[in-house]
PDB file of C-alpha atoms in Angstrom:
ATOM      1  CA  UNK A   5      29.572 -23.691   3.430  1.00 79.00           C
ATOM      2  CA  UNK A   6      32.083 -21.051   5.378  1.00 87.00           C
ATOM      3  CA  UNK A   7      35.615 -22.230   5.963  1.00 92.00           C
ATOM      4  CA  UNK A   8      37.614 -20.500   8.042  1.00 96.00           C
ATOM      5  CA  UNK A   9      41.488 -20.941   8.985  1.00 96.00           C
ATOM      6  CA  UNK A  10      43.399 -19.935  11.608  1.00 97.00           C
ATOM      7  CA  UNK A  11      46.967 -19.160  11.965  1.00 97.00           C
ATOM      8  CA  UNK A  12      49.014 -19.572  13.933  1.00 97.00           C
ATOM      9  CA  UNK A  13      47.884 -22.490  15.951  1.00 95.00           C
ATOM     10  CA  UNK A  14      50.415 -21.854  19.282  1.00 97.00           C
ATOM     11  CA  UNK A  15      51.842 -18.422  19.807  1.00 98.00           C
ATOM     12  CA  UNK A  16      54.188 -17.350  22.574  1.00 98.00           C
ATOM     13  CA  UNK A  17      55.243 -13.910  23.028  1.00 97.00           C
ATOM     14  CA  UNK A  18      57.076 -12.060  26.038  1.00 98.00           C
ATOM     15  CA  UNK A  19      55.315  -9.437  28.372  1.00 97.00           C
ATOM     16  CA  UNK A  20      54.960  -6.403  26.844  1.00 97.00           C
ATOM     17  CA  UNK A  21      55.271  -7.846  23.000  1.00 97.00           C
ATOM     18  CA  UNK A  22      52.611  -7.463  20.318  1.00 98.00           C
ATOM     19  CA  UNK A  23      50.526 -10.622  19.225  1.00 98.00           C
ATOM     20  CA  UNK A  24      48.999 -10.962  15.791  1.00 98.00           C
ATOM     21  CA  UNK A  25      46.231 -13.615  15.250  1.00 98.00           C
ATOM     22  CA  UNK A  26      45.348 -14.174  11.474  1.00 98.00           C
ATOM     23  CA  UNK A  27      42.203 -15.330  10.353  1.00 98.00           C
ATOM     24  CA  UNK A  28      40.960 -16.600   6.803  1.00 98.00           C
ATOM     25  CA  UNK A  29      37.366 -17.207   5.433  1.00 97.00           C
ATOM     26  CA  UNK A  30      36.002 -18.278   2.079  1.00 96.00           C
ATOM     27  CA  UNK A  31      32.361 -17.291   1.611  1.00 93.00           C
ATOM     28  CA  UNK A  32      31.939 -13.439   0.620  1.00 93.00           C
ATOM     29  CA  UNK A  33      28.682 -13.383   1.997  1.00 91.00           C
ATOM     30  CA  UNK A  34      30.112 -13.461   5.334  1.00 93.00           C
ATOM     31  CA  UNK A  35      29.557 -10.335   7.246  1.00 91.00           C
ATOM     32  CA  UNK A  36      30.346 -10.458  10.738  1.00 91.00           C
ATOM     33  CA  UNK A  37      33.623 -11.339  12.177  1.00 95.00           C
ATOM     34  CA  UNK A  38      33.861 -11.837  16.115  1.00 94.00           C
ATOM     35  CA  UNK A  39      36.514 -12.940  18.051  1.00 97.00           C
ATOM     36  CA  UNK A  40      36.216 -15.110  21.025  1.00 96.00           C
ATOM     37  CA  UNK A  41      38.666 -15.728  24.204  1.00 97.00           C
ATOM     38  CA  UNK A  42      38.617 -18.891  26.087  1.00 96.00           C
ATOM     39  CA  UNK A  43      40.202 -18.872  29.599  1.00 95.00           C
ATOM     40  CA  UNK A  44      41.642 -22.792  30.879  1.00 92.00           C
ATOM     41  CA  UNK A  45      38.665 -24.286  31.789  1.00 90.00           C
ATOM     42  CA  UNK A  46      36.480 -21.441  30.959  1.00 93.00           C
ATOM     43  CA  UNK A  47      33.335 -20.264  28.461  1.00 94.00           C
ATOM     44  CA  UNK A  48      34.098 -18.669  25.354  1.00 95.00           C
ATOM     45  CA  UNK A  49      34.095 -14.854  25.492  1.00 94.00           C
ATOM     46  CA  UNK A  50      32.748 -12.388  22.847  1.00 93.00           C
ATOM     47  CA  UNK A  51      36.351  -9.509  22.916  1.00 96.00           C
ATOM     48  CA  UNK A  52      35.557  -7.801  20.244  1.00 96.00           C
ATOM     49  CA  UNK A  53      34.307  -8.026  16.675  1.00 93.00           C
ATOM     50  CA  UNK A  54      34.091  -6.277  13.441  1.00 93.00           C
ATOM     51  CA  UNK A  55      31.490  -5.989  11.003  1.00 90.00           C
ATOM     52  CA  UNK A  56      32.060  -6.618   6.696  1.00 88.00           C
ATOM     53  CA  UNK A  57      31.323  -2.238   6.471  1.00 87.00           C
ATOM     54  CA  UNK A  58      34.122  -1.084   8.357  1.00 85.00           C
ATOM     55  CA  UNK A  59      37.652  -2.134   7.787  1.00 91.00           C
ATOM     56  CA  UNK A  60      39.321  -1.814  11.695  1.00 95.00           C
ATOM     57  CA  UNK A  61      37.786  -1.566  15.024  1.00 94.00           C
ATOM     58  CA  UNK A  62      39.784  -1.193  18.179  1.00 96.00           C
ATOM     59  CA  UNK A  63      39.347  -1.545  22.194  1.00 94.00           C
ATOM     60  CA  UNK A  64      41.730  -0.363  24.355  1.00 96.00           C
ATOM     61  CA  UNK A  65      44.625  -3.149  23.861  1.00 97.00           C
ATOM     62  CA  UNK A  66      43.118  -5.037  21.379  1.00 98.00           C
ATOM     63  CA  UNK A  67      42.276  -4.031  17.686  1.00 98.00           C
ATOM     64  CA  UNK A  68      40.814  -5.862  14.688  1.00 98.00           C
ATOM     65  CA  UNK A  69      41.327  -5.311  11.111  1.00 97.00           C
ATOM     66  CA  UNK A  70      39.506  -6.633   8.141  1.00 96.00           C
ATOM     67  CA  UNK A  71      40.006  -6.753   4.475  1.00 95.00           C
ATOM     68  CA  UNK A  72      37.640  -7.957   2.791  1.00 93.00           C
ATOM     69  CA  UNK A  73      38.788  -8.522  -0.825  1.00 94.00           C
ATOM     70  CA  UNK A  74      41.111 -10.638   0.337  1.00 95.00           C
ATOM     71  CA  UNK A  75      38.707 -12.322   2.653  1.00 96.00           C
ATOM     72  CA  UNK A  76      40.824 -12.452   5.841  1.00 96.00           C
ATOM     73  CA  UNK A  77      40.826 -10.746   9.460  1.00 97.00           C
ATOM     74  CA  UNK A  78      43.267 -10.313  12.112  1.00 98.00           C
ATOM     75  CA  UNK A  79      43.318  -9.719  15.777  1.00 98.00           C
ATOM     76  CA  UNK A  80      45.744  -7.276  17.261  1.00 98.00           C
ATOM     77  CA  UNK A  81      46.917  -7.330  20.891  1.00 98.00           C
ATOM     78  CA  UNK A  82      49.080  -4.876  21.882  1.00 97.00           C
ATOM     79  CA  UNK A  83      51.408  -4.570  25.247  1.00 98.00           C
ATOM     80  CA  UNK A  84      50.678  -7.488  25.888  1.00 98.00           C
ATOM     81  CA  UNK A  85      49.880  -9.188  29.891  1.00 97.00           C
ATOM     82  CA  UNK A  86      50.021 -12.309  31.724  1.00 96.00           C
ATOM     83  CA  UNK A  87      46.416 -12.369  31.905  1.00 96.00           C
ATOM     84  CA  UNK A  88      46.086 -12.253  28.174  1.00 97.00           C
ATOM     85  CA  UNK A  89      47.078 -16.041  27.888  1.00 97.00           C
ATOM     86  CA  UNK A  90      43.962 -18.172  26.290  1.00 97.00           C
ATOM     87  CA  UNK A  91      43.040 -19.367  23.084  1.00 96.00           C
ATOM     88  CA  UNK A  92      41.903 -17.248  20.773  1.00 98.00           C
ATOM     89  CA  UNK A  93      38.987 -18.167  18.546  1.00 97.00           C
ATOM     90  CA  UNK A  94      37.882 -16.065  14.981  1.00 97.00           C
ATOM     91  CA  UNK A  95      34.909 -16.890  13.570  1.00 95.00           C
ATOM     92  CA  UNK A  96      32.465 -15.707  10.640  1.00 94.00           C
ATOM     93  CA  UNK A  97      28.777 -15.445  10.279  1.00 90.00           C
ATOM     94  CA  UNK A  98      26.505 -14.344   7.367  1.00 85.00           C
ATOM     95  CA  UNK A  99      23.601 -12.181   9.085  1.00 72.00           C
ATOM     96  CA  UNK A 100      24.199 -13.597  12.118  1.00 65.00           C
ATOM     97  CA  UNK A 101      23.274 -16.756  11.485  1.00 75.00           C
ATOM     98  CA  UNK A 102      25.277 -19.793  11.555  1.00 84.00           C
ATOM     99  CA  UNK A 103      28.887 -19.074  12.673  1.00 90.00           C
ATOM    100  CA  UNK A 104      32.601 -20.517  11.602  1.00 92.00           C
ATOM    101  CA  UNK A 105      35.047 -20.847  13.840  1.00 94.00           C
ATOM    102  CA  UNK A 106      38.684 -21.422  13.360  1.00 95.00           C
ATOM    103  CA  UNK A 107      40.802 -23.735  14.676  1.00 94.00           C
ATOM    104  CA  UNK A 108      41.680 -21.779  17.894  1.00 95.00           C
ATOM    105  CA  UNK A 109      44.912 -19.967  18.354  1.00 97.00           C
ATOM    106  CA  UNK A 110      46.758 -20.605  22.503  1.00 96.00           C
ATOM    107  CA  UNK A 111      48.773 -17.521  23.249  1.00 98.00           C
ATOM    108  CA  UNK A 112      50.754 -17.859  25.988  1.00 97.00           C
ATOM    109  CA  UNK A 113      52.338 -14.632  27.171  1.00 97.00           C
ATOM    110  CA  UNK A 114      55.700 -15.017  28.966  1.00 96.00           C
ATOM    111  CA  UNK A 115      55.995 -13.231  32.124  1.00 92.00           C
TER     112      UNK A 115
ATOM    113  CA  UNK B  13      22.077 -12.727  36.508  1.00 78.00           C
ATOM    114  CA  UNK B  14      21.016 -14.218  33.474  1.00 77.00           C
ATOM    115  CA  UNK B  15      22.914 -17.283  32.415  1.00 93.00           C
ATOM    116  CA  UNK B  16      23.066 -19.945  30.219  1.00 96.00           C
ATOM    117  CA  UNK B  17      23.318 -23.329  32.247  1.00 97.00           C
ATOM    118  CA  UNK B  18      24.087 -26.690  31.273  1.00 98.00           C
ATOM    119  CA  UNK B  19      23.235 -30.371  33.055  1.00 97.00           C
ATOM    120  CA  UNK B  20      25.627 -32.409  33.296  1.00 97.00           C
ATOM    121  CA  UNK B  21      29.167 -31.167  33.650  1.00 97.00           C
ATOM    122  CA  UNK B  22      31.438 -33.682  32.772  1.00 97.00           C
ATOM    123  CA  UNK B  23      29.867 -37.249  32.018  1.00 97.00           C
ATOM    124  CA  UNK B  24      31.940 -40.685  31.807  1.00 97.00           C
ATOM    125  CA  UNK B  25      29.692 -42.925  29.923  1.00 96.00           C
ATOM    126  CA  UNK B  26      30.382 -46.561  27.975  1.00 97.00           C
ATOM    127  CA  UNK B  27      29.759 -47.191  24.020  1.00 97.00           C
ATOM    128  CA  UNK B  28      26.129 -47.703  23.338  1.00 97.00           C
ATOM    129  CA  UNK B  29      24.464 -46.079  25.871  1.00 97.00           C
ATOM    130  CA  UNK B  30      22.285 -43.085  25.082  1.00 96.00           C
ATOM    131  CA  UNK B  31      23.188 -39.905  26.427  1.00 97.00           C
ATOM    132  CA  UNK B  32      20.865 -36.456  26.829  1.00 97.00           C
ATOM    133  CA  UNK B  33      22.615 -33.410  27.675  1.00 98.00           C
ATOM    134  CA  UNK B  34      20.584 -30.336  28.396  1.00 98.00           C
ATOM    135  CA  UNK B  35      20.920 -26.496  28.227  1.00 98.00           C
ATOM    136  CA  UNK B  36      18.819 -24.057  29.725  1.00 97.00           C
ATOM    137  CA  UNK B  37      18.553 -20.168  29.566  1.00 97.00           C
ATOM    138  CA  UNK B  38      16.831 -17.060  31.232  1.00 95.00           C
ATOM    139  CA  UNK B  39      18.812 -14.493  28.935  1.00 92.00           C
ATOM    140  CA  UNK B  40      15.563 -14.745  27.077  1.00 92.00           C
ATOM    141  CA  UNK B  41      17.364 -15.662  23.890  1.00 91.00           C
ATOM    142  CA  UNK B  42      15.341 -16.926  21.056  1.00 91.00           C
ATOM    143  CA  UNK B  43      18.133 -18.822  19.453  1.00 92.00           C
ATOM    144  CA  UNK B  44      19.941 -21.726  20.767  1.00 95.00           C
ATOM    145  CA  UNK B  45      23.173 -23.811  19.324  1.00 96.00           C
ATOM    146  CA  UNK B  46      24.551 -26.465  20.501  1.00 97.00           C
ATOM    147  CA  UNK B  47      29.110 -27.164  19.274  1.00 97.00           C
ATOM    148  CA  UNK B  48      31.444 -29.649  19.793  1.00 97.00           C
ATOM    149  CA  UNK B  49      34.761 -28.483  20.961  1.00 95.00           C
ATOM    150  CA  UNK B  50      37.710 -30.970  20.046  1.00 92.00           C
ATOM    151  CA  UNK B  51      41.531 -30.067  20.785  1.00 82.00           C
ATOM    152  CA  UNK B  52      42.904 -28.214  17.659  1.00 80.00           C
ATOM    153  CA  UNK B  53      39.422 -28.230  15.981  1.00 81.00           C
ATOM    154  CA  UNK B  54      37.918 -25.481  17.252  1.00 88.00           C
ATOM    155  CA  UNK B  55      34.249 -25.154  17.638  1.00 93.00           C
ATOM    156  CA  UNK B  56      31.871 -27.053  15.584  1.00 94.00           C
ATOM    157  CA  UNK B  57      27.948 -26.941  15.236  1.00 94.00           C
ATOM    158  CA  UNK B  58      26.369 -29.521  15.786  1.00 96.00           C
ATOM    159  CA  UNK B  59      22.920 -28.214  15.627  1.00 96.00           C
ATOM    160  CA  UNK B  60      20.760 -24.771  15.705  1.00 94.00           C
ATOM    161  CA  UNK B  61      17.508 -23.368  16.402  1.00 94.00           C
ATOM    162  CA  UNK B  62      16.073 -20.053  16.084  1.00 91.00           C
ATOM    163  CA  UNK B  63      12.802 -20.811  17.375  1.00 90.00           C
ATOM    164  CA  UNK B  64      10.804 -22.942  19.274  1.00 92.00           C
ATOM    165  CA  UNK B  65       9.584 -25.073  16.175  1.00 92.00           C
ATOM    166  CA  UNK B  66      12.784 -23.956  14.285  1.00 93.00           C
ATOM    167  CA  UNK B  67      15.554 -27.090  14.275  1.00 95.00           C
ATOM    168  CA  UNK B  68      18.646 -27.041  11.770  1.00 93.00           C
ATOM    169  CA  UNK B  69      21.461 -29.451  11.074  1.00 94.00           C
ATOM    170  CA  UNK B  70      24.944 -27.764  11.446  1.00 92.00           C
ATOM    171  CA  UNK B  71      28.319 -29.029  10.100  1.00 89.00           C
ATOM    172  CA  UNK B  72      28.281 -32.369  12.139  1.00 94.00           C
ATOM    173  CA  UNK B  73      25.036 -33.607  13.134  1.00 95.00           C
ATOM    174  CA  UNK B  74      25.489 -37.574  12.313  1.00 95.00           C
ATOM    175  CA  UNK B  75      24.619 -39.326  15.421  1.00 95.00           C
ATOM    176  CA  UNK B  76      23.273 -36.191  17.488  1.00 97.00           C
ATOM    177  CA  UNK B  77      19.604 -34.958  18.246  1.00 97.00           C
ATOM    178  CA  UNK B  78      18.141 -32.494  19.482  1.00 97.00           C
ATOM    179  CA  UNK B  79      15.110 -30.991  20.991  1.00 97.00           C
ATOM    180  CA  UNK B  80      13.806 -27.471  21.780  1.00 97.00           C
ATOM    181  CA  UNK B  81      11.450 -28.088  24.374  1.00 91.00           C
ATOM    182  CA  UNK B  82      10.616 -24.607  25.126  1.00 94.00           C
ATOM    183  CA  UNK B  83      12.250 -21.333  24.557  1.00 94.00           C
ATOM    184  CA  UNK B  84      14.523 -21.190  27.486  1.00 96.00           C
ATOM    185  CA  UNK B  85      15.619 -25.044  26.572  1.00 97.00           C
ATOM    186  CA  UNK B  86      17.501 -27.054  24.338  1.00 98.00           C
ATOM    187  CA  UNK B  87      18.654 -30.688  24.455  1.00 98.00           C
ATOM    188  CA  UNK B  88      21.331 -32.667  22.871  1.00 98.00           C
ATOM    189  CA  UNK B  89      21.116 -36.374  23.063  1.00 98.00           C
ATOM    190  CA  UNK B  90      23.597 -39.134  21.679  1.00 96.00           C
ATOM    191  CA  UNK B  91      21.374 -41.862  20.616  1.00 92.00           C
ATOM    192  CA  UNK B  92      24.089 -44.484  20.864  1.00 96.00           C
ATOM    193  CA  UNK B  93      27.436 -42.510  21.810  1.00 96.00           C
ATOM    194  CA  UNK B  94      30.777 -44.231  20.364  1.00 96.00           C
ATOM    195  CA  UNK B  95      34.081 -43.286  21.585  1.00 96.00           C
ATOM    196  CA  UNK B  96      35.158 -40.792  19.341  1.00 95.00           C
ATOM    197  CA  UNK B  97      32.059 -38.779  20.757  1.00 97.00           C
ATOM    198  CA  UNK B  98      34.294 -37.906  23.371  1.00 97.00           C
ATOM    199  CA  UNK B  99      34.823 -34.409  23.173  1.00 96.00           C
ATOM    200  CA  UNK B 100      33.671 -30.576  25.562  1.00 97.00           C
ATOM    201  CA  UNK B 101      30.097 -29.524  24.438  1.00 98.00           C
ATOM    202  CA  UNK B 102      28.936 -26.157  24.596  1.00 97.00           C
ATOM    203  CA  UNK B 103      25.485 -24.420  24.380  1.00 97.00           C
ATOM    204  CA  UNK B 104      25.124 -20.816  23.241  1.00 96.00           C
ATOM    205  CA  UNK B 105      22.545 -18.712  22.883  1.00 94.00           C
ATOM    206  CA  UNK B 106      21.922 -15.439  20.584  1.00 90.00           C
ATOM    207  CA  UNK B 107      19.130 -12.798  20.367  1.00 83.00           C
ATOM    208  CA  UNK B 108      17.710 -12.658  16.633  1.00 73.00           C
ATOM    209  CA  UNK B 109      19.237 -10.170  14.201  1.00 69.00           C
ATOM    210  CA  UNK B 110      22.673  -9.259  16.916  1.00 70.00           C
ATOM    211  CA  UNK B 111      25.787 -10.339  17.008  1.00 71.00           C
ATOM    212  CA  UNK B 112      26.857 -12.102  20.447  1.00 82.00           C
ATOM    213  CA  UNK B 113      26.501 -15.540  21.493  1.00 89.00           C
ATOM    214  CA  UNK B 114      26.594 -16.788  25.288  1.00 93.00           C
ATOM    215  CA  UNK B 115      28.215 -19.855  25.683  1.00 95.00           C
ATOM    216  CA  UNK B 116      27.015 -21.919  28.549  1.00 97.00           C
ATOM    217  CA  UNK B 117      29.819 -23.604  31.241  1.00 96.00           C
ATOM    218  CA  UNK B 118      30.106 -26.496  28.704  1.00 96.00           C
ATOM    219  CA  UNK B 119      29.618 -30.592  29.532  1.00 97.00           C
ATOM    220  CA  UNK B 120      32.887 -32.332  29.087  1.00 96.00           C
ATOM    221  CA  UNK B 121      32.074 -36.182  27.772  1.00 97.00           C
ATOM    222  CA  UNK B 122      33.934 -38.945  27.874  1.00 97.00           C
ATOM    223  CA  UNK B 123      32.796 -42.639  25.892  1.00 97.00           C
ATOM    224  CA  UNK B 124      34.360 -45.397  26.794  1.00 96.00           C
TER     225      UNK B 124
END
């Protein structure tokens, strides 16, 4: 089956700073990359997501870029905000199907 | 709004005992999935169904059931939970053939 790893596990970053969440998977048939947020206490979110035909995909602040020979994904945040502290969840999905998730990536952004 | 709900919330419960805990949707969703979140593990499935009379074993099923009872419900029961069963479960729900899943509130359970 999928594996997917996530890196890094605990990322702090002032106000204002970039963050950079990076994502590995290992089955090529995987074709649908989403990335989830997850509030203290909260749901998982759907932010934004990217699918195996186009290679980057952004929203306002955040971004995602894919690459697909080497089989790994990243999230961008940009200008970073207080309110942007959560963990951060990639996963991977073949046809929508079953989905991956990594191990869940807690960005705490420093005032 | 639609919503994905789930009964109980948080659950204290001793080695043994069987547990049920149930999710229920009016998104209208045809597929339901049930994960286990554990600190620094992420999300796991536990199990999926895309129908009604559709069930599927996910990454770590051992010890877990489940049953689709209708549509717009799907239960997850612990025949005999064992401590290390403690962990947040969430239920999520998709539409067939799109991307997004809805996570329900999630039931935090503890084994003692």
């Amino acid at each position: 089956g999928e594996n997917v790893e996530q890196h890094p596990s605990t990322l702090s970053v002032q106000e204002g700073d970039s963050a950079v969440i990076k994502c590995t998977y290992s089955d090529s048939a995987s074709n649908y990359f989403p990335w989830y947020k997850q509030e203290l206490g909260k749901r998982p979110q759907l932010i934004i997501d990217i699918r195996s035909n186009v290679g980057e995909k952004k929203d306002q602040r955040i971004a995602v870029t894919l690459n697909k020979t080497a089989k790994h994904f990243s999230l961008h945040i940009t200008e970073t905000q207080p309110e942007d502290s959560a963990v951060y969840f990639c996963a991977a999905s073949s046809y929508f199907n079953k989905f991956y998730f990594g191990s869940g990536t807690k960005l705490n952004v420093k005032p | 709004d639609a919503d994905v709900t789930q009964t109980p919330r948080n659950r204290i419960t001793k080695t043994g005992k069987r547990i049920m805990l149930e999710c229920s949707q009016t998104k209208g969703h045809d597929r339901m999935y049930w994960y286990r979140q554990d600190p620094g593990l992420g999300l796991r499935l536990i199990y999926y169904s895309f129908d009604v009379k559709d069930i599927n074993k996910g990454e770590i099923s051992d010890g877990y059931s489940v049953s689709r009872q209708a549509q717009a419900k799907f239960s997850l029961s612990l025949e005999s939970a064992i401590p290390n069963q403690t962990a947040l479960y969430f239920c999520a729900t998709s539409v067939t053939n799109t991307n997004e899943q809805f996570f329900g509130p999630g039931t935090r359970l503890t084994v003692l």
